[in-house]
Structures are given as C-alpha cells and as structure tokens.
Coordinates of C-alpha atoms and ligand atoms in Angstrom, one line a residue:
M22 CA 55.6 134.9 96.4
Y23 CA 56.5 134.8 92.8
P24 CA 57.2 133.0 90.5
K25 CA 54.0 131.1 90.9
L26 CA 52.1 128.3 89.1
I27 CA 48.3 128.6 89.1
V28 CA 46.8 125.2 88.7
D29 CA 43.2 125.3 87.6
I30 CA 41.6 122.0 88.6
E31 CA 38.3 122.5 86.7
K32 CA 40.3 123.0 83.5
I33 CA 42.4 120.0 84.2
K34 CA 39.3 117.9 84.7
S35 CA 37.8 119.3 81.5
N36 CA 41.0 118.3 79.6
A37 CA 41.1 114.9 81.2
K38 CA 37.4 114.2 80.5
N39 CA 37.9 115.3 76.9
V40 CA 40.6 112.7 76.1
I41 CA 39.3 110.0 78.5
E42 CA 35.8 110.1 76.9
K43 CA 37.3 109.9 73.4
C44 CA 39.4 106.9 74.4
H45 CA 36.6 105.1 76.3
S46 CA 34.3 105.5 73.4
K47 CA 36.8 103.3 71.4
N48 CA 37.3 100.8 74.3
V49 CA 40.7 102.2 75.2
E50 CA 41.6 102.5 78.9
V51 CA 43.5 105.5 80.1
A52 CA 46.3 105.9 82.6
G53 CA 46.4 109.5 83.7
V54 CA 50.1 110.6 83.9
T55 CA 50.9 112.8 86.9
K56 CA 54.7 113.0 86.5
V57 CA 54.9 116.5 85.0
M58 CA 53.1 117.7 88.2
C59 CA 55.5 115.7 90.5
G60 CA 52.6 113.4 91.6
M61 CA 50.5 116.3 92.9
K62 CA 47.5 114.8 94.8
E63 CA 45.0 117.2 93.5
I64 CA 45.9 116.3 89.9
A65 CA 45.5 112.6 90.6
E66 CA 42.1 113.3 92.2
A67 CA 41.1 115.4 89.2
M68 CA 42.1 112.5 86.8
I69 CA 40.2 109.9 88.9
E70 CA 37.1 112.1 89.0
S71 CA 37.4 112.3 85.2
N72 CA 37.2 108.5 85.1
C73 CA 40.8 107.6 84.3
D74 CA 41.4 103.9 84.8
M75 CA 44.8 104.1 86.5
I76 CA 47.3 106.7 87.6
A77 CA 50.8 106.6 86.0
D78 CA 54.0 108.2 87.1
A79 CA 57.7 107.7 86.2
R80 CA 59.0 108.2 89.7
I81 CA 58.4 105.7 92.5
Q82 CA 58.7 108.6 95.0
N83 CA 55.6 110.3 93.4
I84 CA 53.6 107.0 93.6
I85 CA 54.5 106.5 97.3
K86 CA 53.6 110.1 98.0
M87 CA 50.2 109.8 96.3
N88 CA 49.5 106.5 98.1
K89 CA 50.4 108.0 101.5
E90 CA 48.1 111.0 100.7
G91 CA 45.2 108.7 100.2
I92 CA 45.1 108.2 96.4
N93 CA 43.5 104.7 96.2
H94 CA 43.6 103.9 92.5
P95 CA 45.7 101.4 90.5
F96 CA 49.2 102.7 90.0
L97 CA 51.3 102.2 86.9
L98 CA 55.1 102.8 87.0
L99 CA 56.0 104.4 83.7
R100 CA 59.8 104.3 83.8
I101 CA 61.3 100.9 83.6
P102 CA 62.4 100.2 87.1
M103 CA 65.9 100.3 88.7
I104 CA 66.9 97.0 90.4
S105 CA 67.4 99.1 93.5
E106 CA 63.8 100.3 93.7
L107 CA 62.1 96.9 93.1
K108 CA 61.2 96.3 96.8
K109 CA 59.2 99.6 96.7
V110 CA 57.7 98.6 93.3
V111 CA 56.4 95.4 94.8
E112 CA 55.0 97.3 97.8
Y113 CA 53.4 100.3 96.0
V114 CA 53.0 99.6 92.2
D115 CA 50.2 97.6 90.6
I116 CA 51.5 97.5 87.0
T117 CA 55.1 98.0 85.9
L118 CA 56.4 98.8 82.4
I119 CA 59.5 96.7 82.1
S120 CA 62.0 95.6 79.4
E121 CA 64.9 93.8 81.0
M122 CA 64.9 90.0 81.8
Q123 CA 67.3 90.5 84.7
T124 CA 65.0 93.1 86.3
I125 CA 61.9 90.9 85.7
E126 CA 63.7 87.9 87.4
K127 CA 64.6 90.1 90.4
L128 CA 61.1 91.4 90.6
S129 CA 59.8 87.8 90.6
E130 CA 62.2 86.9 93.4
I131 CA 61.0 89.9 95.6
A132 CA 57.3 89.3 94.7
K133 CA 57.7 85.6 95.7
E134 CA 59.2 86.6 99.1
K135 CA 56.3 88.9 99.7
Q136 CA 53.8 86.3 98.4
K137 CA 52.5 88.7 95.8
E138 CA 51.9 88.6 92.1
Q139 CA 53.4 91.5 90.1
K140 CA 51.6 92.7 86.9
I141 CA 53.9 93.8 84.1
I142 CA 53.6 95.3 80.7
F143 CA 56.6 94.3 78.6
M144 CA 58.0 97.2 76.5
I145 CA 58.8 96.7 72.9
D146 CA 60.9 99.2 70.9
L147 CA 59.1 99.8 67.6
G148 CA 61.8 102.2 66.4
D149 CA 61.9 105.3 68.6
L150 CA 65.1 104.0 70.3
R151 CA 64.1 104.6 73.9
E152 CA 63.1 101.7 76.2
G153 CA 62.0 98.2 75.0
E154 CA 63.2 95.0 73.5
W155 CA 63.8 95.5 69.8
Y156 CA 60.6 94.3 68.0
T157 CA 62.2 91.4 66.1
E158 CA 63.5 89.9 69.4
A159 CA 60.3 90.5 71.5
L160 CA 58.4 87.2 70.8
D161 CA 61.2 84.9 72.1
K162 CA 61.7 87.0 75.3
I163 CA 57.9 86.9 76.0
G164 CA 58.1 83.1 75.7
E165 CA 60.5 83.2 78.7
I166 CA 58.6 85.8 80.7
I167 CA 55.3 83.9 80.7
N168 CA 56.9 81.1 82.7
I169 CA 58.4 83.4 85.4
E170 CA 56.9 82.8 88.8
N171 CA 54.9 85.5 90.5
I172 CA 55.0 87.6 87.3
N173 CA 51.8 88.2 85.5
L174 CA 52.4 89.5 82.0
I175 CA 49.2 91.5 81.4
G176 CA 50.3 93.5 78.4
I177 CA 52.8 94.6 75.8
G178 CA 53.5 98.2 75.2
S179 CA 55.6 100.7 73.3
N180 CA 56.7 104.3 73.6
L181 CA 57.0 106.4 70.5
G182 CA 57.5 110.1 69.9
C183 CA 59.9 110.6 72.8
F184 CA 63.5 110.0 71.9
G185 CA 63.5 109.6 68.1
G186 CA 60.3 111.6 67.5
V187 CA 58.9 108.5 65.7
L188 CA 55.1 109.1 65.1
P189 CA 52.7 106.4 66.4
T190 CA 51.1 105.7 63.1
K191 CA 48.5 103.0 62.5
E192 CA 51.2 100.9 60.9
K193 CA 53.5 101.2 63.9
M194 CA 50.6 100.2 66.2
Q195 CA 49.8 97.3 64.0
M196 CA 53.2 95.9 64.8
L197 CA 52.0 95.6 68.5
S198 CA 48.8 94.0 67.4
D199 CA 50.7 91.5 65.2
I200 CA 53.0 90.6 68.2
K201 CA 49.9 90.0 70.3
K202 CA 48.6 87.6 67.7
Q203 CA 51.9 85.8 67.5
I204 CA 52.0 85.4 71.3
K205 CA 48.6 83.7 71.1
E206 CA 49.6 81.5 68.2
K207 CA 53.0 80.5 69.6
Y208 CA 52.3 80.3 73.3
D209 CA 48.5 80.1 73.5
Y210 CA 48.7 83.1 75.8
D211 CA 46.3 86.0 76.0
I212 CA 47.6 89.5 76.5
K213 CA 45.0 91.9 78.1
Y214 CA 46.6 95.2 77.2
L215 CA 48.2 96.6 74.1
S216 CA 49.6 99.8 75.6
G217 CA 50.5 101.8 72.6
G218 CA 49.6 105.3 73.2
S219 CA 50.7 108.5 74.7
T220 CA 49.4 112.0 73.7
A221 CA 51.1 111.6 70.3
A222 CA 48.8 108.7 69.5
L223 CA 45.6 110.5 70.2
P224 CA 45.0 111.2 66.4
L225 CA 44.5 107.4 66.0
V226 CA 41.6 107.6 68.4
E227 CA 40.2 110.8 66.9
N228 CA 40.4 109.5 63.4
N229 CA 39.2 106.0 64.1
E230 CA 42.5 104.5 63.0
L231 CA 43.3 102.2 66.0
S232 CA 45.0 99.0 65.2
E233 CA 43.2 95.8 66.3
G234 CA 43.2 95.3 70.0
L235 CA 45.0 98.6 70.9
N236 CA 43.3 99.3 74.2
H237 CA 45.5 101.2 76.6
Y238 CA 46.8 104.8 76.5
R239 CA 49.1 106.7 78.9
L240 CA 48.2 110.4 78.7
G241 CA 50.0 113.3 80.3
E242 CA 50.7 116.3 78.0
S243 CA 47.2 116.4 76.5
I244 CA 45.6 116.6 80.0
M245 CA 48.1 119.0 81.6
C246 CA 49.0 121.3 78.6
G247 CA 46.2 120.6 76.1
T248 CA 48.9 120.2 73.5
D249 CA 50.5 117.4 71.4
V250 CA 54.1 118.5 70.8
T251 CA 55.0 115.5 68.7
N252 CA 52.3 116.3 66.1
N253 CA 52.9 120.0 66.7
R254 CA 49.2 120.7 67.4
I255 CA 46.7 121.7 70.0
V256 CA 44.4 118.9 71.3
P257 CA 40.9 119.6 70.0
G258 CA 38.6 120.8 72.8
A259 CA 41.4 121.2 75.4
Y260 CA 42.5 124.2 77.4
Q261 CA 46.2 125.3 77.0
D262 CA 46.0 127.4 80.2
A263 CA 45.0 124.8 82.8
V264 CA 48.3 125.7 84.4
V265 CA 49.6 129.3 84.2
L266 CA 52.9 130.7 85.3
E267 CA 53.2 134.1 86.8
A268 CA 56.6 135.9 87.0
E269 CA 57.6 139.3 88.3
I270 CA 59.4 142.1 86.5
I271 CA 62.6 143.2 88.3
E272 CA 64.2 145.4 85.6
I273 CA 63.0 147.4 82.6
K274 CA 65.6 149.2 80.5
E275 CA 66.2 150.4 76.9
K276 CA 69.2 148.4 75.6
P277 CA 70.7 147.4 72.3
S278 CA 69.4 144.2 70.8
I279 CA 72.9 142.8 70.3
P280 CA 75.6 142.5 73.0
E281 CA 78.7 144.7 72.9
G282 CA 82.1 143.1 73.1
K283 CA 83.9 140.0 72.0
I284 CA 81.4 137.1 72.2
G285 CA 82.1 133.8 73.9
L286 CA 79.5 131.3 75.2
D287 CA 76.6 132.0 77.6
A288 CA 76.3 130.8 81.2
F289 CA 75.3 127.3 79.9
G290 CA 78.0 127.0 77.3
R291 CA 75.6 127.8 74.4
K292 CA 76.2 130.3 71.6
P293 CA 73.4 132.8 71.8
H294 CA 72.1 134.3 68.5
F295 CA 71.0 137.9 68.2
E296 CA 69.2 139.9 65.5
D297 CA 70.1 143.6 65.3
K298 CA 66.8 145.5 65.8
G299 CA 68.4 148.6 67.3
W300 CA 67.6 149.7 70.8
R301 CA 64.8 147.8 72.4
K302 CA 62.8 148.0 75.6
K303 CA 63.6 144.9 77.7
C304 CA 62.5 143.4 80.9
I305 CA 64.2 141.0 83.3
L306 CA 61.8 138.5 85.0
A307 CA 62.8 136.9 88.3
I308 CA 62.7 133.4 86.9
G309 CA 65.4 131.4 85.1
E310 CA 66.6 128.1 83.6
Q311 CA 66.4 126.6 87.1
D312 CA 62.6 127.0 86.9
I313 CA 61.7 127.0 83.2
N314 CA 62.8 126.4 79.7
P315 CA 62.6 129.9 78.1
G316 CA 61.7 128.5 74.7
G317 CA 58.6 127.0 76.3
L318 CA 57.2 130.2 77.8
I319 CA 54.1 131.4 75.9
P320 CA 53.2 135.0 77.0
F321 CA 49.5 135.9 77.4
D322 CA 50.5 139.3 75.9
E323 CA 51.3 138.1 72.4
K324 CA 53.4 141.2 71.8
I325 CA 56.0 140.1 74.3
Q326 CA 59.0 138.3 72.8
V327 CA 60.9 135.9 75.1
L328 CA 64.6 136.3 74.3
H329 CA 66.8 134.2 76.5
A330 CA 67.4 133.1 80.1
S331 CA 70.3 132.3 82.5
S332 CA 69.9 130.4 85.7
D333 CA 67.8 133.1 87.5
H334 CA 67.0 135.7 84.9
T335 CA 64.7 135.6 81.9
I336 CA 65.0 138.5 79.4
I337 CA 62.0 139.5 77.4
D338 CA 61.4 142.3 74.8
I339 CA 58.4 144.5 75.5
T340 CA 59.0 147.2 72.9
D341 CA 55.9 146.3 70.8
C342 CA 53.6 145.9 73.8
D343 CA 50.5 148.2 74.2
I344 CA 50.6 147.9 78.0
N345 CA 53.1 150.1 79.8
Y346 CA 54.7 147.6 82.1
K347 CA 56.3 148.6 85.4
I348 CA 58.7 147.1 87.8
G349 CA 56.8 144.7 90.1
D350 CA 54.2 143.9 87.5
I351 CA 53.3 140.2 87.1
L352 CA 53.3 138.6 83.7
K353 CA 51.4 135.5 82.8
F354 CA 52.6 132.6 80.6
K355 CA 51.2 129.4 79.2
L356 CA 53.8 126.6 79.3
S357 CA 55.1 123.9 77.1
Y358 CA 55.4 120.5 78.6
S359 CA 59.2 120.8 79.1
S360 CA 58.8 124.2 80.8
L361 CA 56.0 122.9 83.0
L362 CA 58.1 120.0 84.1
K363 CA 60.9 122.3 85.2
S364 CA 58.6 124.7 87.0
T365 CA 56.8 122.0 89.0
T366 CA 60.1 120.5 89.9
S367 CA 61.6 123.8 91.0
E368 CA 61.1 124.5 94.7
Y369 CA 61.5 128.2 93.9
V370 CA 58.2 128.2 92.1
E371 CA 55.1 128.5 94.4
K372 CA 52.2 126.3 93.5
E373 CA 48.6 127.6 93.9
I374 CA 45.5 125.4 93.3
I375 CA 42.3 127.1 92.1
N376 CA 38.8 126.0 91.3
K377 CA 39.0 122.9 93.4
K378 CA 35.4 122.0 94.5
Ligands
PLP20 C1 56.4 105.5 79.1 C2 55.6 106.8 79.0 N1 54.3 106.6 78.6 C3 53.5 107.7 78.4 C4 54.0 109.0 78.8 C5 53.0 110.1 78.7 O1 53.3 110.8 77.5 P1 52.5 112.2 77.1 O2 52.7 113.1 78.2 O3 53.0 112.6 75.8 O4 51.0 111.8 77.0 C6 55.3 109.1 79.2 C7 55.8 110.5 79.5 O5 55.3 111.1 80.4 C8 56.1 108.0 79.3 O6 57.4 108.1 79.7

C-alpha cells in the first residue's frame, strides 16, 4: 500500500556512527533521539549498535513502548514532563530534562514513595525562548534543587535553534560552562553533564570549538535526515535518503498554472501564491498535509516541482521531467525533518524496514 516510508537501517546506522564517533572523539556522550520515528524499535536498536550512550524521546508513550519491546538502554525524556505523567517518568525514565520547581518537587515526592532516585538535567534558557529557567535566574534555582530529596541533579542543559532559531555558538555554550563553574564555587557541587547540543551544535564538534566541559549532545535530525536545518546544511558524510517516501500518482492533467475565479483562502486558511507559467502538466499524488509538509518533500527526480497540498492531495508539476509518468507510478522523495515527523506519525503511511541484518 502507498504512501510508504522505506527505512534503511544500514544508512541510519552509518549516519549514527558518523556523528557519534565525532562526538566520542571529543569526549561528548550522545543521546540518540527516536522521536521523529515515533520510538520505532529498529531505530533505537540501530542507534545502540552505533554506540549511542542513551536513547532520548520527547513522548513517554514512545519510551514505554521501546521498553516493552525490549530496548534495554538508559532512557532520557526530552520534553520537560507534565505533572500528570510523573508516575510513568519514575517507572520508565532514567534521566529527565526538567525546568519547573513544582514539577521537580512532585517528581521527588513520587520517587520517594517508590524508593527511587530520579536523575534530572535542569534546563536553562540561553535565549532561544523555549524551555528552561532564564540563565540569570538559574544559579539560585539550582541551589534549591540540589537539596531536594530523591532528586539527583546530574546535569544542566539547554535547547537552542528550535523556537527562536538561536544558533548554538561557542559563546552561547560558554554560558553553560560558566554556570557549571559557578555551581561548583557557590555550592561545591559537581555537575556531570553539560547537555548543550542538538544537531545544530554539531559544527562545534566538527570545528573543535566546544566550550569547556560541554559533554552531552542529543541528536535526532543529523541521524535520521542527515541534515542540519538550523545551519541550513547537509551533515558531512551523512546520507539524506536513509528514509525515503514513496507516493502514488492518481491524476495527470494539463492545467493552467494559476487558478480561475475569485480567490479566497485554501483549505487550511492560507493564501496560496501562483506564478503564471501558462499551461503545465500536473500530477496529483495520493498523500497530503495529514501525512507530510509539502515544502519538506524533496523529489528524487529533480525536475519535479512540488506545488501545494491539501489534506489528502499533493499537487506537483511534471512539465519539465524527462520521464513520461503515468497514473499508478510511484514517485520517491527525501524528506525534511518536519515532513518525516508527519509521515511517521500518520497511520495512513505504511512503514517498511530494509537492510536490517
Ligand atoms: C530538547 C531536545 N533536545 C534535542 C533534540 C534533538 O534535536 P535534533 O533533532 O535537531 O538533533 C530535540 C528535538 O528533537 C529536543 O526537543
């Protein structure tokens, strides 16, 4: 059945080894991020075989699923937890990224009941404006956290390049290193992990620009897509087609390039833009916004132009193609991270694993 995602485990292993070896050579541990693949067991296994130090996912459901499917590796919860999921966190998660005192106190209470110690990495906002205590306030909060029972503060971390697109430069990472030093000076407390990096911070490893003590990266996009969207680049030595999307042509017709009639908004309330190129040969693919983000489809046939999509239909222009496409033909696409996320999440997209030894 189409649409279908073809997941090439050998290529994923190669991508994972590529970045993990680079990080390990600089004493940086790696959490392999499985969230874009909805915690697919085969992906976690590929990352573990490639020597990742832990498996990270944003959704507790994915961590529980992987645990039940036999993945026996330390689990890191990437999204700061909801109070309502803390019981599950204590049961299934080894290390939790966290930023709220109220949540830490509740986590402590549950961990105490279960006679467990819960490891946490306290998140600090260095300017990207997503999760974390604002960096000027972090030191005081950490002073409180280190005294909370059954909570083991093993690291401080930050997330950049996600909400505000702020680049993880050496200077930004130095802010984490400085806070670690202040924690030692003020509280005589040693922090094991400085968890600064996602894919966007890989250039620091590649260019030998790590700030002092930065020793933990959380990597997803570079392994799954072989790209680094924040820096607008391809990760050196990585495959971009470790996961490929196949979609089927359901209509081919010559049509004008601009719509006819009075124009309102499209099915999603957007105002589409059209360039008048005269009559063009266009295809409809049986896939839509429910399964992909059309802007993130990268056709193998470079002469295809992806135009637009509604929920279930994606319109492409094949006028310039050398291949004479027919109804029922299957087209292949590489995917951006955001498109991959949608297609793994969509139950209408079949998933096929290849090259699994
Ligand atoms: C907190 C956090 N760290 C790391 C990552 C991984 O980022 P990337 O896929 O860019 O490597 C994500 C997103 O998946 C995240 O939310």
